XYZ file of N, CA and C in Angstrom:
786
model
N -5.922 -13.616 86.597
C -5.217 -14.025 87.630
C -6.034 -14.243 88.819
N -5.418 -15.005 89.696
C -6.225 -15.308 91.023
C -6.470 -14.326 92.022
N -7.212 -14.355 93.191
C -7.312 -13.337 93.951
C -6.185 -12.766 94.614
N -4.997 -13.730 94.770
C -3.808 -13.342 95.423
C -2.755 -12.702 94.549
N -3.241 -12.360 93.232
C -2.058 -12.187 92.450
C -2.765 -10.938 91.294
N -1.885 -10.159 90.735
C -2.099 -9.492 89.763
C -1.134 -9.373 88.468
N -1.575 -9.185 87.262
C -0.379 -9.209 86.568
C -0.808 -7.964 85.423
N -0.048 -7.128 85.246
C -0.392 -5.771 84.190
C 0.776 -5.487 83.542
N 0.774 -4.641 82.451
C 1.755 -4.107 81.718
C 2.285 -5.027 80.690
N 3.252 -4.450 80.042
C 3.902 -5.266 78.840
C 5.533 -4.723 78.715
N 6.026 -5.943 78.443
C 7.573 -5.477 78.363
C 8.412 -6.631 79.070
N 9.530 -6.157 79.606
C 10.178 -7.243 80.353
C 9.466 -7.909 81.535
N 9.765 -9.262 81.789
C 9.116 -9.651 83.218
C 9.589 -9.082 84.434
N 8.610 -8.717 85.302
C 9.252 -8.172 86.680
C 8.297 -8.824 87.590
N 8.724 -9.407 88.576
C 8.084 -9.705 89.845
C 8.335 -8.889 91.100
N 7.247 -8.428 91.776
C 7.172 -7.768 93.060
C 7.083 -8.349 94.178
N 7.873 -8.562 95.182
C 7.545 -9.109 96.405
C 7.290 -8.324 97.360
N 6.203 -8.342 98.284
C 6.077 -7.145 99.331
C 6.645 -7.525 100.527
N 6.323 -6.718 101.468
C 7.105 -7.137 102.887
C 6.095 -7.774 103.742
N 6.657 -8.066 105.071
C 5.843 -8.803 105.968
C 4.567 -8.066 106.491
N 3.589 -8.792 106.765
C 2.348 -8.019 107.278
C 1.620 -7.367 106.037
N 1.944 -7.148 104.701
C 1.423 -6.682 103.729
C 0.770 -7.569 102.625
N 0.572 -7.242 101.365
C 0.097 -8.028 100.340
C 0.247 -7.148 99.149
N -0.154 -7.718 97.903
C 0.217 -7.282 96.788
C -0.281 -5.805 96.427
N -1.230 -5.537 97.192
C -1.506 -4.167 97.153
C -0.538 -3.102 97.592
N 0.329 -3.498 98.106
C 1.345 -2.504 98.517
C 2.025 -1.868 97.085
N 1.790 -2.426 96.037
C 2.572 -1.817 94.769
C 1.415 -1.103 94.139
N 0.225 -0.792 94.608
C -0.768 -0.060 93.860
C -0.304 1.267 93.437
N 0.662 1.879 94.045
C 1.155 3.120 93.743
C 2.461 3.184 92.629
N 3.065 2.068 92.760
C 4.405 2.003 91.949
C 3.915 1.451 90.668
N 3.261 0.241 90.606
C 3.144 -0.641 89.620
C 2.557 0.112 88.333
N 1.702 1.216 88.296
C 1.392 1.929 87.187
C 2.401 2.515 86.456
N 3.596 2.979 87.260
C 4.486 3.600 86.584
C 5.705 2.727 85.867
N 5.496 1.363 86.210
C 6.316 0.647 85.509
C 5.501 -0.300 84.393
N 4.242 -0.054 83.976
C 3.414 -0.809 83.228
C 3.946 -0.589 81.671
N 4.388 0.674 81.368
C 4.807 0.827 80.237
C 6.032 0.109 79.490
N 6.934 -0.387 80.738
C 8.231 -1.071 80.155
C 8.125 -2.389 80.638
N 7.430 -2.810 81.482
C 7.467 -4.174 82.123
C 6.072 -4.953 82.291
N 6.233 -6.229 82.238
C 5.015 -7.219 82.251
C 4.954 -7.304 83.867
N 4.291 -6.570 84.556
C 4.584 -6.553 86.135
C 3.686 -7.573 86.668
N 4.121 -8.836 87.492
C 3.531 -9.653 88.376
C 3.607 -9.482 89.875
N 2.620 -9.242 90.455
C 2.806 -9.057 91.972
C 1.783 -9.851 92.655
N 2.167 -10.617 93.531
C 1.205 -11.597 94.391
C 1.594 -11.521 95.747
N 0.401 -12.254 96.592
C 0.715 -12.262 98.054
C 1.482 -13.378 98.435
N 2.366 -13.374 99.162
C 3.460 -14.192 99.683
C 2.638 -15.202 100.751
N 3.040 -16.185 100.803
C 2.572 -17.265 101.888
C 2.200 -16.546 103.021
N 1.096 -16.908 103.668
C 0.705 -16.169 104.985
C 0.024 -14.880 104.875
N -0.051 -14.300 103.907
C -0.475 -12.996 103.600
C -1.643 -12.780 102.863
N -2.427 -11.792 102.889
C -3.553 -11.608 101.905
C -4.621 -12.948 101.668
N -4.581 -13.254 100.213
C -5.435 -14.339 99.923
C -4.454 -15.890 99.756
N -3.320 -15.572 99.978
C -2.368 -16.710 99.658
C -2.730 -17.846 100.852
N -1.981 -18.971 100.726
C -2.305 -20.049 101.594
C -1.688 -19.539 103.062
N -2.124 -19.978 104.071
C -1.723 -19.761 105.330
C -0.407 -20.470 105.548
N 0.448 -20.185 106.607
C 1.509 -20.713 107.161
C 1.483 -21.096 108.539
N 2.477 -22.123 108.868
C 2.492 -22.400 110.379
C 3.910 -22.129 110.868
N 4.341 -22.520 112.008
C 5.707 -22.122 112.485
C 6.694 -22.972 111.817
N 6.459 -24.065 111.034
C 7.360 -24.652 110.440
C 7.838 -23.933 108.952
N 7.199 -22.908 108.550
C 7.421 -22.237 107.415
C 9.018 -21.854 107.274
N 9.501 -21.861 106.100
C 11.012 -21.474 106.062
C 10.930 -20.595 104.704
N 12.238 -20.114 104.477
C 12.551 -19.417 103.289
C 12.344 -20.389 102.104
N 12.822 -21.569 102.280
C 12.644 -22.561 101.072
C 11.102 -22.780 100.563
N 10.109 -22.416 101.349
C 8.643 -22.409 101.086
C 8.481 -21.415 100.204
N 9.223 -20.091 100.521
C 8.798 -18.931 99.690
C 9.459 -18.964 98.434
N 10.690 -19.729 98.456
C 11.140 -19.798 97.051
C 10.541 -20.749 96.134
N 9.919 -21.923 96.703
C 8.968 -22.830 95.961
C 7.756 -22.046 95.567
N 7.080 -21.038 96.219
C 6.057 -20.326 95.775
C 6.377 -19.451 94.427
N 7.846 -18.765 94.751
C 8.185 -17.968 93.668
C 8.300 -18.778 92.200
N 8.895 -19.847 92.513
C 8.949 -20.765 91.383
C 7.631 -21.184 90.801
N 6.505 -21.502 91.481
C 5.238 -21.715 90.977
C 4.792 -20.620 90.327
N 4.962 -19.285 90.833
C 4.376 -18.186 90.233
C 5.104 -17.822 88.877
N 6.375 -18.052 88.732
C 7.061 -17.613 87.633
C 6.406 -19.070 86.641
N 6.309 -20.215 87.073
C 5.740 -21.222 85.922
C 4.282 -20.819 85.766
N 3.714 -20.382 86.268
C 2.103 -19.873 86.197
C 2.104 -18.838 85.002
N 3.126 -17.852 85.231
C 3.171 -16.830 84.165
C 3.847 -17.366 82.782
N 4.370 -18.352 82.821
C 5.031 -18.864 81.714
C 6.423 -18.319 81.459
N 6.965 -17.916 82.450
C 8.373 -17.228 82.266
C 9.578 -18.170 82.763
N 10.443 -18.309 82.038
C 11.808 -18.898 82.235
C 12.579 -18.235 83.423
N 12.470 -16.806 83.137
C 13.375 -15.977 84.052
C 12.467 -14.805 84.120
N 13.159 -13.855 85.016
C 12.465 -12.506 85.080
C 13.323 -11.674 85.950
N 13.083 -10.225 85.817
C 13.667 -9.230 86.920
C 12.697 -9.617 88.230
N 13.594 -9.252 89.303
C 12.936 -9.483 90.556
C 13.132 -8.395 91.522
N 12.128 -7.582 92.111
C 12.329 -6.688 93.201
C 11.684 -7.304 94.464
N 12.424 -7.136 95.505
C 11.844 -7.759 96.630
C 12.134 -6.554 97.739
N 10.807 -6.271 98.602
C 10.892 -4.994 99.437
C 10.722 -5.765 100.889
N 11.836 -5.405 101.490
C 11.698 -5.773 103.114
C 11.790 -7.280 103.216
N 10.787 -7.988 103.834
C 10.949 -9.570 103.920
C 10.983 -9.945 102.301
N 10.378 -9.363 101.536
C 10.431 -9.665 100.080
C 11.736 -9.652 99.634
N 12.707 -8.851 100.153
C 14.029 -8.855 99.733
C 14.788 -9.924 100.202
N 14.610 -10.401 101.360
C 15.265 -11.806 101.870
C 14.721 -12.617 101.013
N 13.493 -12.995 100.716
C 13.172 -13.898 99.634
C 13.673 -13.776 98.356
N 13.770 -12.647 97.827
C 14.374 -12.297 96.424
C 15.864 -12.582 96.362
N 16.428 -12.112 97.361
C 17.885 -12.630 97.453
C 18.294 -13.940 97.610
N 17.546 -14.612 98.336
C 17.718 -16.080 98.519
C 17.491 -16.821 97.132
N 16.396 -16.372 96.655
C 15.934 -16.988 95.328
C 16.909 -16.888 94.142
N 17.467 -15.591 94.332
C 18.604 -15.423 93.131
C 19.728 -16.337 93.301
N 19.966 -16.450 94.593
C 21.289 -17.417 94.915
C 20.936 -18.928 94.458
N 19.945 -19.250 95.018
C 19.290 -20.612 94.544
C 18.832 -20.804 93.179
N 18.323 -19.954 92.372
C 17.880 -20.130 90.835
C 18.474 -19.000 90.087
N 19.700 -19.011 89.788
C 20.441 -17.816 89.200
C 19.882 -18.044 87.815
N 19.525 -19.024 87.119
C 19.065 -18.952 85.962
C 17.779 -18.324 85.822
N 17.057 -18.051 86.732
C 15.811 -17.432 86.766
C 15.604 -16.047 87.019
N 16.732 -15.502 87.512
C 16.728 -14.030 87.804
C 17.555 -13.278 86.958
N 17.151 -12.426 86.016
C 17.730 -11.659 85.194
C 18.661 -10.686 86.058
N 17.733 -9.622 86.629
C 18.395 -8.674 87.400
C 17.623 -8.615 88.717
N 18.206 -8.270 89.810
C 17.606 -8.133 91.186
C 17.564 -6.948 91.817
N 16.657 -6.296 92.427
C 16.602 -5.066 93.364
C 16.046 -5.551 94.561
N 16.811 -5.071 95.658
C 16.425 -5.353 96.927
C 16.136 -4.065 97.570
N 15.040 -3.744 98.107
C 14.496 -2.357 98.469
C 13.989 -2.639 99.907
N 14.696 -1.439 100.610
C 14.443 -1.446 102.231
C 14.384 -2.959 102.735
N 15.703 -3.599 102.398
C 15.927 -4.951 102.832
C 17.061 -4.921 104.089
N 16.602 -5.699 104.913
C 17.609 -5.860 106.126
C 18.696 -6.737 105.844
N 19.842 -6.328 106.303
C 21.228 -7.121 106.142
C 21.964 -6.886 107.154
N 22.487 -7.970 107.884
C 23.667 -7.931 108.932
C 23.057 -7.031 110.238
N 22.008 -7.225 110.825
C 21.577 -6.483 111.876
C 22.581 -6.528 112.920
N 22.911 -5.327 113.640
C 23.535 -5.241 114.809
C 22.779 -5.732 115.957
N 23.629 -6.234 116.961
C 23.111 -6.947 118.145
C 21.936 -6.170 118.623
N 21.899 -4.958 118.750
C 20.851 -4.197 119.093
C 19.685 -4.137 118.311
N 20.049 -4.151 116.977
C 18.930 -4.169 115.756
C 18.372 -5.674 115.984
N 19.101 -6.747 116.452
C 18.401 -7.865 116.484
C 17.529 -8.040 117.646
N 18.055 -7.412 118.787
C 17.267 -7.412 119.863
C 16.013 -6.747 119.570
N 15.912 -5.778 118.916
C 14.709 -4.864 118.570
C 13.550 -5.592 117.988
N 14.152 -6.234 116.744
C 13.229 -7.049 116.049
C 12.683 -8.138 116.643
N 13.586 -8.943 117.368
C 12.898 -10.090 118.220
C 12.019 -9.513 119.333
N 12.263 -8.421 119.839
C 11.080 -7.817 120.774
C 9.944 -7.460 120.095
N 10.095 -7.117 118.998
C 8.840 -6.796 118.314
C 7.930 -8.052 117.904
N 8.640 -9.109 117.521
C 8.098 -10.451 117.230
C 7.506 -10.763 118.489
N 7.943 -10.669 119.589
C 7.419 -11.226 120.847
C 6.201 -10.465 121.338
N 6.202 -9.040 120.963
C 5.057 -8.254 121.187
C 4.116 -8.337 120.513
N 4.203 -8.922 119.169
C 3.325 -8.941 118.134
C 2.233 -10.053 118.561
N 2.741 -11.151 119.395
C 1.881 -12.525 119.711
C 0.786 -12.007 120.737
N 1.143 -10.638 121.574
C 0.032 -10.442 122.396
C -0.441 -9.058 122.347
N 0.152 -8.200 121.602
C -0.339 -6.896 121.483
C -1.556 -6.773 120.645
N -2.300 -5.609 121.151
C -3.657 -5.319 120.414
C -3.301 -4.836 118.866
N -3.791 -5.558 117.782
C -3.542 -5.412 116.659
C -3.587 -3.994 116.024
N -4.490 -3.385 116.299
C -4.581 -1.865 116.095
C -3.425 -1.110 116.651
N -3.069 -1.339 117.960
C -1.971 -0.620 118.596
C -0.596 -0.884 117.955
N -0.414 -2.244 117.754
C 0.738 -2.685 116.770
C 0.910 -2.056 115.384
N -0.253 -1.859 114.706
C -0.377 -1.456 113.428
C 0.091 0.030 113.732
N -0.306 0.977 114.369
C 0.010 2.206 114.639
C 1.301 2.522 114.824
N 2.138 1.497 115.629
C 3.546 1.568 115.953
C 4.316 1.293 114.668
N 3.616 0.499 113.824
C 4.446 0.156 112.524
C 4.352 1.227 111.661
N 3.231 2.044 111.534
C 2.921 3.098 110.676
C 3.770 4.414 110.897
N 4.034 4.411 112.163
C 4.884 5.656 112.584
C 6.244 5.321 112.201
N 6.725 4.026 112.218
C 8.107 3.843 111.983
C 8.297 3.803 110.436
N 7.241 3.498 109.663
C 7.395 3.280 108.222
C 7.340 4.635 107.428
N 6.421 5.343 107.794
C 6.086 6.697 107.049
C 6.577 7.986 107.676
N 6.922 8.858 106.659
C 7.392 10.069 107.258
C 6.098 11.108 107.796
N 6.378 11.888 108.838
C 5.252 12.773 109.179
C 4.528 13.484 108.053
N 5.458 13.913 107.001
C 4.690 14.660 105.999
C 3.836 13.995 105.201
N 4.332 12.731 104.974
C 3.353 11.882 104.165
C 2.189 11.422 105.074
N 2.030 11.124 106.217
C 1.166 10.923 107.037
C -0.120 12.052 106.980
N 0.475 13.224 107.031
C -0.301 14.397 106.779
C -1.125 14.755 105.508
N -0.127 14.469 104.565
C -0.692 14.687 103.281
C -1.567 13.661 102.819
N -1.279 12.225 103.045
C -2.010 11.162 102.517
C -2.422 10.089 103.441
N -3.402 10.768 104.621
C -4.006 9.838 105.426
C -4.442 8.752 105.133
N -5.412 8.687 104.085
C -6.146 7.756 103.477
C -5.193 6.405 103.068
N -4.248 6.788 102.453
C -3.091 5.581 102.207
C -2.480 5.070 103.226
N -2.015 5.906 104.199
C -1.461 5.263 105.540
C -2.707 4.516 106.103
N -3.843 4.968 106.066
C -4.738 4.040 106.855
C -5.172 2.728 106.174
N -4.964 2.669 104.921
C -5.297 1.532 104.067
C -4.142 0.551 104.488
N -3.105 0.918 104.598
C -1.817 -0.144 104.936
C -2.028 -0.382 106.335
N -2.577 0.623 107.122
C -2.984 0.059 108.521
C -3.746 -1.144 108.818
N -4.865 -0.958 107.846
C -6.117 -1.959 107.835
C -5.692 -3.168 107.167
N -4.527 -3.188 106.409
C -3.969 -4.522 105.911
C -3.504 -4.973 107.099
N -2.724 -4.361 107.834
C -1.864 -5.075 109.039
C -3.051 -5.442 110.056
N -4.092 -4.774 110.269
C -5.094 -5.471 111.286
C -5.746 -6.438 110.906
N -5.712 -6.717 109.611
C -6.678 -7.816 108.951
C -5.817 -9.013 109.040
N -4.533 -9.028 109.246
C -3.690 -10.292 109.113
C -4.156 -11.372 110.147
N -4.053 -12.734 109.699
C -4.325 -13.739 110.454
C -3.184 -13.628 111.581
N -3.064 -13.629 112.663
C -2.267 -13.481 113.718
C -1.178 -14.684 113.627
N -1.694 -15.807 113.568
C -0.748 -17.194 113.552
C 0.010 -16.865 112.219
N -0.701 -16.831 111.031
C -0.133 -16.766 109.971
C 1.090 -15.740 109.806
N 0.627 -14.420 110.163
C 1.617 -13.344 110.467
C 2.807 -13.731 111.175
N 2.712 -14.015 112.463
C 3.547 -14.568 113.266
C 4.687 -15.351 112.656
N 4.023 -16.453 112.058
C 5.033 -17.519 111.392
C 5.872 -16.988 110.351
N 5.163 -15.971 109.553
C 5.952 -15.183 108.429
C 6.924 -14.181 109.122
N 6.426 -13.688 109.967
C 7.380 -12.718 110.746
C 8.564 -13.231 111.434
N 8.458 -14.486 111.951
C 9.672 -15.214 112.339
C 10.574 -15.529 111.287
N 10.258 -15.934 110.408
C 11.088 -15.980 109.024
C 11.808 -14.608 108.530
N 11.371 -13.562 108.718
C 11.711 -12.170 108.586
C 12.667 -11.854 109.786
N 12.381 -12.019 110.994
C 13.137 -11.730 112.055
C 14.387 -12.417 112.059
N 14.328 -13.663 111.647
C 15.617 -14.489 111.891
C 16.215 -14.717 110.463
N 15.892 -14.100 109.419
C 16.526 -14.335 108.164
C 17.834 -13.949 107.967
N 18.590 -13.031 108.914
C 19.719 -12.419 108.579
C 20.967 -13.375 107.868
N 21.062 -14.763 108.491
C 21.885 -15.454 108.059
C 21.592 -15.977 106.842
N 20.473 -16.015 106.437
C 20.073 -16.702 104.919
C 20.504 -15.675 103.866
N 20.368 -14.329 104.092
C 20.601 -13.366 102.906
C 22.220 -13.079 102.984
N 22.965 -13.093 104.329
C 24.182 -12.776 104.465
C 25.037 -14.138 103.719
N 24.363 -15.291 103.835
C 24.946 -16.324 103.015
C 24.910 -16.547 101.590
N 23.594 -15.978 101.066
C 23.314 -15.899 99.818
C 23.861 -14.764 98.935
N 24.199 -13.677 99.765
C 24.679 -12.552 98.915
C 25.850 -12.751 98.099
N 27.131 -13.606 98.406
C 28.293 -13.575 97.630
C 27.894 -14.609 96.325
N 26.690 -15.350 96.299
C 26.550 -16.027 95.284
C 25.393 -15.753 94.583
N 25.013 -14.452 94.428
C 24.151 -13.844 93.519
C 24.952 -13.181 92.407
N 24.615 -13.969 91.314
C 25.525 -13.612 90.048
C 25.125 -12.566 89.135
N 23.780 -12.306 89.241
C 23.291 -11.170 88.347
C 23.599 -9.761 88.769
N 23.512 -8.791 87.911
C 23.591 -7.461 88.648
C 22.390 -7.223 89.400
N 22.559 -6.507 90.644
C 21.724 -6.159 91.742
C 21.834 -4.563 92.312
N 20.673 -4.235 92.701
C 20.544 -2.754 93.144
C 19.940 -2.965 94.442
N 20.775 -2.198 95.439
C 20.181 -2.359 96.894
C 19.780 -0.753 97.241
N 18.477 -0.645 97.583
C 18.270 0.773 98.001
C 17.263 0.986 99.005
N 17.572 1.943 99.635
C 16.501 2.305 100.780
C 16.664 3.694 101.193
N 15.614 4.091 102.139
C 15.495 5.440 102.517
C 16.626 6.022 103.666
N 17.027 7.157 103.482
C 18.047 7.733 104.295
C 17.602 7.524 105.765
N 16.408 7.566 106.127
C 15.729 7.663 107.533
C 15.175 6.512 107.812
N 15.340 5.298 107.047
C 14.785 4.168 107.461
C 15.686 3.452 108.591
N 14.811 3.166 109.837
C 15.519 2.746 111.092
C 15.520 1.051 111.122
N 14.698 0.512 110.167
C 14.739 -0.878 109.900
C 15.606 -1.318 109.002
N 15.770 -0.787 107.885
C 16.866 -1.219 106.835
C 17.805 -0.067 106.436
N 18.587 0.192 107.190
C 19.423 1.572 107.244
C 20.442 1.567 105.997
N 20.740 2.674 105.746
C 21.513 2.982 104.913
C 23.044 2.030 105.004
N 23.318 1.989 106.212
C 24.641 1.312 106.545
C 24.318 -0.257 106.039
N 23.176 -0.888 106.088
C 22.894 -2.089 105.669
C 22.961 -2.209 104.295
N 22.138 -1.236 103.627
C 21.999 -1.117 102.112
C 23.488 -1.089 101.422
N 24.403 -0.497 101.990
C 25.674 -0.293 101.453
C 26.467 -1.461 101.696
N 26.364 -1.818 103.035
C 26.788 -3.295 103.102
C 26.325 -4.413 102.246
N 25.093 -4.391 101.916
C 24.423 -5.420 101.282
C 25.258 -5.449 99.821
N 25.081 -4.204 99.288
C 25.709 -3.925 97.957
C 27.069 -4.384 97.923
N 27.760 -4.025 98.811
C 29.371 -4.449 98.887
C 29.549 -6.085 98.914
N 28.336 -6.604 99.344
C 28.541 -8.219 99.683
C 28.230 -8.917 98.339
N 27.487 -8.216 97.264
C 27.169 -8.692 96.152
C 28.082 -8.547 95.120
N 28.377 -9.726 94.360
C 29.511 -9.465 93.362
C 29.247 -8.397 92.244
N 28.058 -8.034 92.134
C 27.535 -7.193 90.914
C 26.549 -6.221 91.613
N 27.037 -5.517 92.846
C 25.794 -4.858 93.642
C 26.196 -3.353 93.307
N 25.106 -2.494 93.237
C 25.172 -1.070 93.595
C 24.126 -0.551 94.569
N 24.451 0.662 95.382
C 23.536 1.025 96.374
C 23.060 2.297 95.959
N 21.648 2.714 96.291
C 21.118 3.922 96.345
C 20.406 4.223 97.664
N 20.426 5.503 98.009
C 19.823 5.680 99.367
C 19.017 7.254 98.956
N 17.728 6.921 99.353
C 16.792 8.178 98.890
C 16.766 9.061 100.061
N 17.036 10.304 99.837
C 17.076 11.523 100.919
C 15.619 11.634 101.502
N 15.754 11.726 102.818
C 14.512 11.949 103.679
C 13.463 10.933 103.503
N 13.690 9.921 103.530
C 12.803 8.832 103.376
C 12.875 7.802 104.488
N 11.857 7.099 104.778
C 11.675 6.086 105.852
C 11.491 4.794 104.870
N 10.806 4.066 105.608
C 10.517 2.377 105.022
C 9.784 2.442 103.966
N 8.703 3.334 103.841
C 7.791 3.000 102.987
C 8.001 3.673 101.394
N 9.198 3.380 100.694
C 9.539 3.986 99.653
C 8.498 3.839 98.357
N 8.008 2.593 98.262
C 7.217 2.277 97.147
C 5.901 3.048 97.309
N 5.408 3.371 98.384
C 4.310 4.105 98.675
C 4.489 5.641 98.568
N 5.492 6.072 99.172
C 5.795 7.491 99.438
C 6.393 8.023 98.314
N 7.422 7.422 97.635
C 8.082 8.087 96.318
C 7.976 7.221 95.418
N 6.896 6.826 94.648
C 6.919 5.654 93.691
C 7.587 6.162 92.477
N 7.668 7.441 92.298
C 8.165 8.152 90.827
C 9.668 7.856 90.932
N 10.285 8.231 92.201
C 11.752 8.276 92.372
C 12.121 6.488 92.257
N 11.398 5.588 92.927
C 11.597 4.300 92.694
C 11.595 3.742 91.525
N 10.337 4.238 90.563
C 10.321 3.737 89.104
C 11.382 4.348 88.256
N 11.926 5.528 88.663
C 13.040 5.987 87.897
C 14.278 5.061 88.152
N 14.384 4.963 89.348
C 15.687 4.055 89.865
C 15.676 2.685 89.017
N 14.367 2.112 89.148
C 14.302 0.574 88.444
C 14.282 0.786 87.095
N 13.933 1.750 86.306
C 14.005 1.699 84.926
C 15.371 1.981 84.504
N 16.127 2.716 85.355
C 17.467 2.891 85.004
C 18.257 1.715 85.077
N 17.790 0.926 86.243
C 18.700 -0.401 86.564
C 18.290 -1.589 85.682
N 16.985 -1.743 85.501
C 16.330 -3.003 84.697
C 16.412 -2.775 83.357
N 16.373 -1.353 82.736
C 16.532 -1.015 81.542
C 17.787 -0.201 81.244
N 18.963 -0.846 81.303
C 20.116 0.250 81.489
C 20.295 1.202 80.501
N 20.027 0.736 79.082
C 19.868 1.619 78.082
C 19.114 3.148 78.267
N 18.209 3.003 79.271
C 17.250 4.078 79.426
C 17.979 4.967 80.411
N 18.873 4.736 80.977
C 19.509 5.909 81.947
C 20.538 5.367 82.567
N 21.328 6.334 83.036
C 22.581 6.004 83.802
C 22.368 5.032 85.050
N 23.458 4.345 85.369
C 23.371 3.624 86.613
C 23.269 4.076 87.954
N 22.699 3.887 89.005
C 22.531 4.411 90.050
C 23.658 4.907 90.776
N 23.890 5.798 91.635
C 25.212 6.153 92.109
C 25.479 5.235 93.266
N 26.529 4.855 93.870
C 26.980 4.260 94.882
C 26.692 5.025 96.207
């Protein structure tokens, strides 16, 4: 694979899409737990890591085209798709636009139908990101994303996520963040047209992609289920990879376990 992607494991095809400001290394904790059952592909989305940069004109359609290209490169006609945070926006839009290419869909920590206050908050973060010191901005994000217990227990892992945020090219990051911040209508319009089975999951204490959002998202999907992980914030794939892996195995491989509860 290229510097911006990694493919490991064997089994059913599974694509992992990371969140805004991150890269494919987000999945370093979760991917090894999936490799016995899945052929796992993870890559840097446009404007992140080693992927091509993006400008102000970038849209969800550009990320859909990138996922098309990654599936083609892997030689897959279709795959299971897991999108996290901004990756959930892309994954949901992709499933609606390319129904023949998505077998099952998981949307983790995904924003859906922000309230007016939530919309104002994300737009304020977008505006602040243009001028704020990157180190300070990263610390604010880490405090929102991780539980205090995990920050105390695994400071090195939290720091590695923080360094990824600091290393972002600001112009590329802002362009991608704008897609994420303004993406609510895209997923709201796409959700009723997602024909495949879909799982929406988030942390109980996630203030960005709240349990209310996750349940509403599952309700808007024709074949959706919701799962809320107790005591967790935004960084589910890093803090609780075993819980996430179990949920994904039960969902993507239905014979392996019971369906997640709603």
